[in-house]
Amino acid sequence: VYKAAVFDLDGVIADTARFHYLAWKKLADELGIYFDEKINERLKGVGRMESLEMILEKSPRKFTREEKEHLAEKKNGYYKDMIEKMTQEDLLPGAGELILALKGRGVKIALASASRNAPIVLKRLGIEELFDYVVDAARIKRGKPDPEIFLVAAENLGLKPGECVGMEDSTAGIEAIKRAGMFAVGIGDPQILKKADIVLKDLKNFREILRLFDNQVESI
Ligand code: BG6
Ligand code: MG
């Protein structure tokens, strides 16, 4: 019986995956490193420093620890500029409706985002109050595809992973959900999110997700 929905943020609830890409692209261009949307698929769901390492793989140059920290901070500056003007309008279609419908059914809501900017984004979107638990990305030791962030979410909701449905737009995130032992809903392209239990193009069709929670209520 599913009692909770554990959401990824960037690319699921808000169109911020686009901003992360554009901010990395700007940095990569400045460094003269090739970067495109295909390479970006690997970065989705992955933490800031790890993402930078993936971009720098394409450079013949070696960077010191300090240089890398400076570059990561620079990207974060670009990203922060992009999210500054976000409002409730920037919720992806269906996301707000889904969360409200789930809450109406008594389903617990948690956020499992690797982004340290997640609390600011939730605030800008005006939905932070709807979450029963938001995982603090800074306290997660092993990033997605490790299941840690999803396990922490379930634990803090007081539920077993098998009672949770996870939602993700990244391959790393889907793998993390499956390794945690949750039901995985992929948001995006089924060719990319192969390991998901079901894949939806976006949340416009959120009734498909509500069905996961409704069918079981009838069978009690
Ligand atoms: C994830 C994004 O949610 O958060 C990644 O999918 C991003 O693209 C990661 O790198 C870390 O985000 P931040 O805001 O802490 O740099
Ligand atoms: Mg994401």
Short mmCIF file of C-alpha atoms and ligand atoms in Angstrom, two decimals:
data_model
loop_
_atom_site.label_atom_id
_atom_site.label_comp_id
_atom_site.label_asym_id
_atom_site.label_seq_id
_atom_site.Cartn_x
_atom_site.Cartn_y
_atom_site.Cartn_z
CA VAL A 1 0.00 0.00 0.00
CA TYR A 2 1.48 3.33 -1.08
CA LYS A 3 1.33 6.01 1.60
CA ALA A 4 3.78 8.61 0.30
CA ALA A 5 5.02 10.32 -2.83
CA VAL A 6 8.69 11.26 -2.86
CA PHE A 7 9.43 13.91 -5.47
CA ASP A 8 12.55 15.00 -7.25
CA LEU A 9 12.43 18.76 -7.87
CA ASP A 10 14.45 19.83 -10.91
CA GLY A 11 12.68 18.63 -14.05
CA VAL A 12 9.74 17.09 -12.18
CA ILE A 13 8.06 19.88 -10.21
CA ALA A 14 9.80 22.85 -11.80
CA ASP A 15 11.52 23.49 -15.12
CA THR A 16 14.80 24.15 -13.31
CA ALA A 17 16.61 21.24 -15.02
CA ARG A 18 16.70 23.64 -17.97
CA PHE A 19 18.35 26.33 -15.83
CA HIS A 20 20.95 23.89 -14.47
CA TYR A 21 21.77 22.94 -18.07
CA LEU A 22 22.01 26.55 -19.25
CA ALA A 23 24.21 27.52 -16.31
CA TRP A 24 26.61 24.60 -16.94
CA LYS A 25 26.57 25.35 -20.67
CA LYS A 26 27.58 28.94 -20.00
CA LEU A 27 30.47 27.79 -17.81
CA ALA A 28 31.58 25.12 -20.31
CA ASP A 29 31.53 27.66 -23.17
CA GLU A 30 33.69 30.03 -21.14
CA LEU A 31 36.17 27.22 -20.55
CA GLY A 32 36.09 26.17 -24.21
CA ILE A 33 34.80 22.71 -23.26
CA TYR A 34 32.25 20.95 -25.46
CA PHE A 35 28.93 20.37 -23.69
CA ASP A 36 25.50 19.51 -25.05
CA GLU A 37 22.08 18.19 -23.96
CA LYS A 38 23.13 14.59 -24.51
CA ILE A 39 26.10 14.88 -22.13
CA ASN A 40 23.78 16.78 -19.79
CA GLU A 41 21.61 13.65 -19.32
CA ARG A 42 24.46 12.20 -17.22
CA LEU A 43 24.51 15.29 -15.02
CA LYS A 44 20.80 15.23 -14.18
CA GLY A 45 20.19 14.39 -10.54
CA VAL A 46 23.92 14.49 -9.81
CA GLY A 47 25.42 16.90 -7.24
CA ARG A 48 27.20 20.14 -8.08
CA MET A 49 30.83 19.02 -7.71
CA GLU A 50 30.28 15.66 -9.38
CA SER A 51 28.56 17.42 -12.29
CA LEU A 52 31.55 19.74 -12.67
CA GLU A 53 33.92 16.75 -12.71
CA MET A 54 31.87 15.24 -15.56
CA ILE A 55 32.17 18.45 -17.58
CA LEU A 56 35.91 18.77 -16.93
CA GLU A 57 36.47 15.18 -18.18
CA LYS A 58 36.37 16.68 -21.69
CA SER A 59 39.19 19.13 -20.95
CA PRO A 60 42.88 18.27 -21.42
CA ARG A 61 43.68 20.70 -18.62
CA LYS A 62 43.97 19.71 -14.97
CA PHE A 63 42.22 21.90 -12.44
CA THR A 64 43.21 22.35 -8.81
CA ARG A 65 40.76 21.86 -5.94
CA GLU A 66 40.51 25.65 -5.51
CA GLU A 67 39.87 26.23 -9.20
CA LYS A 68 37.11 23.61 -9.16
CA GLU A 69 35.48 25.18 -6.14
CA HIS A 70 35.60 28.55 -7.86
CA LEU A 71 34.05 27.10 -11.04
CA ALA A 72 31.26 25.35 -9.12
CA GLU A 73 30.49 28.60 -7.34
CA LYS A 74 30.46 30.47 -10.63
CA LYS A 75 27.92 28.02 -12.08
CA ASN A 76 25.81 28.36 -8.97
CA GLY A 77 25.85 32.15 -9.41
CA TYR A 78 24.52 31.79 -12.95
CA TYR A 79 21.87 29.36 -11.69
CA LYS A 80 20.80 31.62 -8.84
CA ASP A 81 20.37 34.53 -11.28
CA MET A 82 18.10 32.32 -13.37
CA ILE A 83 15.85 31.22 -10.49
CA GLU A 84 15.59 34.68 -9.01
CA LYS A 85 12.50 35.63 -10.95
CA MET A 86 10.68 32.31 -10.50
CA THR A 87 7.09 32.36 -9.28
CA GLN A 88 4.19 29.92 -8.86
CA GLU A 89 3.80 30.20 -12.66
CA ASP A 90 7.00 28.19 -13.03
CA LEU A 91 5.51 25.01 -11.60
CA LEU A 92 5.55 22.42 -14.38
CA PRO A 93 2.03 21.69 -15.72
CA GLY A 94 0.18 19.26 -13.46
CA ALA A 95 2.72 19.35 -10.61
CA GLY A 96 0.73 21.59 -8.29
CA GLU A 97 -2.53 19.77 -9.07
CA LEU A 98 -0.92 16.40 -8.38
CA ILE A 99 0.52 17.44 -5.03
CA LEU A 100 -2.79 18.94 -3.90
CA ALA A 101 -4.76 15.88 -5.03
CA LEU A 102 -2.35 13.57 -3.18
CA LYS A 103 -2.61 15.64 -0.02
CA GLY A 104 -6.38 15.50 -0.32
CA ARG A 105 -6.09 11.71 -0.24
CA GLY A 106 -3.94 11.79 2.89
CA VAL A 107 -0.79 10.80 1.01
CA LYS A 108 2.44 12.08 2.58
CA ILE A 109 4.66 14.29 0.41
CA ALA A 110 8.45 14.46 0.56
CA LEU A 111 11.20 16.07 -1.50
CA ALA A 112 14.40 14.19 -2.40
CA SER A 113 16.40 16.71 -4.43
CA ALA A 114 20.18 16.77 -4.66
CA SER A 115 20.01 20.54 -5.04
CA ARG A 116 21.15 22.79 -2.22
CA ASN A 117 18.97 25.43 -3.85
CA ALA A 118 15.83 23.29 -3.40
CA PRO A 119 14.46 25.18 -0.36
CA ILE A 120 14.72 28.52 -2.22
CA VAL A 121 13.01 27.07 -5.29
CA LEU A 122 10.17 25.60 -3.20
CA LYS A 123 9.70 28.98 -1.57
CA ARG A 124 9.62 30.80 -4.93
CA LEU A 125 7.04 28.31 -6.17
CA GLY A 126 5.01 28.90 -3.00
CA ILE A 127 4.67 25.18 -2.25
CA GLU A 128 7.08 24.61 0.65
CA GLU A 129 4.23 24.21 3.16
CA LEU A 130 2.81 21.28 1.22
CA PHE A 131 5.78 19.05 2.04
CA ASP A 132 5.78 16.79 5.07
CA TYR A 133 9.53 16.35 4.74
CA VAL A 134 12.30 17.93 2.65
CA VAL A 135 15.63 16.09 2.63
CA ASP A 136 18.58 18.39 3.32
CA ALA A 137 20.86 17.77 0.31
CA ALA A 138 23.90 18.93 2.29
CA ARG A 139 23.52 15.99 4.68
CA ILE A 140 23.49 13.29 2.02
CA LYS A 141 26.84 11.50 1.77
CA ARG A 142 26.30 9.50 -1.41
CA GLY A 143 24.50 11.13 -4.34
CA LYS A 144 22.06 9.53 -6.77
CA PRO A 145 22.18 6.79 -8.15
CA ASP A 146 22.90 5.75 -4.55
CA PRO A 147 19.54 5.20 -2.81
CA GLU A 148 20.52 7.17 0.33
CA ILE A 149 18.44 10.31 -0.33
CA PHE A 150 15.27 8.27 -0.94
CA LEU A 151 15.89 6.07 2.09
CA VAL A 152 16.33 9.17 4.26
CA ALA A 153 13.03 10.55 2.94
CA ALA A 154 11.13 7.33 3.75
CA GLU A 155 12.70 7.07 7.19
CA ASN A 156 11.76 10.62 8.10
CA LEU A 157 8.19 10.05 6.95
CA GLY A 158 8.15 7.01 9.25
CA LEU A 159 7.44 4.69 6.31
CA LYS A 160 9.02 1.70 4.62
CA PRO A 161 10.50 2.35 1.15
CA GLY A 162 7.99 -0.13 -0.26
CA GLU A 163 5.19 2.19 0.86
CA CYS A 164 6.59 5.06 -1.24
CA VAL A 165 6.31 6.09 -4.88
CA GLY A 166 9.34 8.02 -6.18
CA MET A 167 9.21 10.45 -9.10
CA GLU A 168 12.26 11.36 -11.18
CA ASP A 169 13.32 12.80 -14.54
CA SER A 170 16.90 11.46 -14.45
CA THR A 171 18.41 8.02 -15.02
CA ALA A 172 20.52 8.42 -11.86
CA GLY A 173 17.36 9.26 -9.90
CA ILE A 174 15.33 6.33 -11.24
CA GLU A 175 18.16 3.99 -10.32
CA ALA A 176 18.28 5.50 -6.82
CA ILE A 177 14.50 4.99 -6.38
CA LYS A 178 14.67 1.36 -7.52
CA ARG A 179 17.69 0.60 -5.32
CA ALA A 180 15.80 2.12 -2.38
CA GLY A 181 12.98 -0.36 -3.04
CA MET A 182 10.32 2.15 -4.08
CA PHE A 183 7.93 2.20 -7.02
CA ALA A 184 9.53 4.41 -9.69
CA VAL A 185 7.65 6.87 -11.87
CA GLY A 186 9.80 8.32 -14.64
CA ILE A 187 8.95 11.76 -16.00
CA GLY A 188 10.29 12.19 -19.52
CA ASP A 189 11.44 9.86 -22.29
CA PRO A 190 10.85 6.09 -21.80
CA GLN A 191 13.90 5.39 -24.02
CA ILE A 192 16.08 7.18 -21.46
CA LEU A 193 14.27 6.21 -18.24
CA LYS A 194 14.35 2.49 -18.98
CA LYS A 195 14.49 1.30 -15.36
CA ALA A 196 11.32 3.11 -14.26
CA ASP A 197 8.18 1.08 -13.45
CA ILE A 198 6.09 3.52 -15.48
CA VAL A 199 7.07 6.57 -17.53
CA LEU A 200 4.91 9.64 -18.19
CA LYS A 201 5.88 12.39 -20.61
CA ASP A 202 5.06 15.02 -17.98
CA LEU A 203 2.69 15.55 -15.04
CA LYS A 204 -0.15 16.87 -17.20
CA ASN A 205 -1.41 13.32 -17.06
CA PHE A 206 -1.14 13.20 -13.27
CA ARG A 207 -4.28 11.06 -12.98
CA GLU A 208 -2.11 8.08 -13.96
CA ILE A 209 -0.18 8.64 -10.76
CA LEU A 210 -3.27 9.16 -8.60
CA ARG A 211 -4.46 5.78 -9.85
CA LEU A 212 -1.50 4.11 -8.10
CA PHE A 213 -2.82 5.43 -4.81
CA ASP A 214 -6.54 5.05 -5.54
CA ASN A 215 -6.71 1.44 -6.74
CA GLN A 216 -5.30 0.13 -3.50
CA VAL A 217 -7.76 2.12 -1.35
CA GLU A 218 -10.60 0.32 -3.11
CA SER A 219 -9.00 -3.05 -2.41
CA ILE A 220 -8.67 -2.55 1.36
C1 BG6 B 1 19.84 18.17 -8.98
C2 BG6 B 1 19.92 18.58 -10.43
O1 BG6 B 1 18.51 18.22 -8.57
O2 BG6 B 1 20.60 19.05 -8.17
C3 BG6 B 1 21.37 18.69 -10.87
O3 BG6 B 1 19.26 17.61 -11.23
C4 BG6 B 1 22.14 19.61 -9.93
O4 BG6 B 1 21.42 19.19 -12.19
C5 BG6 B 1 21.99 19.10 -8.49
O5 BG6 B 1 23.52 19.63 -10.27
C6 BG6 B 1 22.71 19.99 -7.48
O6 BG6 B 1 22.13 21.26 -7.48
P1 BG6 B 1 22.72 22.53 -6.73
O7 BG6 B 1 21.60 23.53 -6.81
O8 BG6 B 1 23.01 22.12 -5.33
O9 BG6 B 1 23.94 22.94 -7.47
MG MG B 2 15.67 16.04 -11.66
#
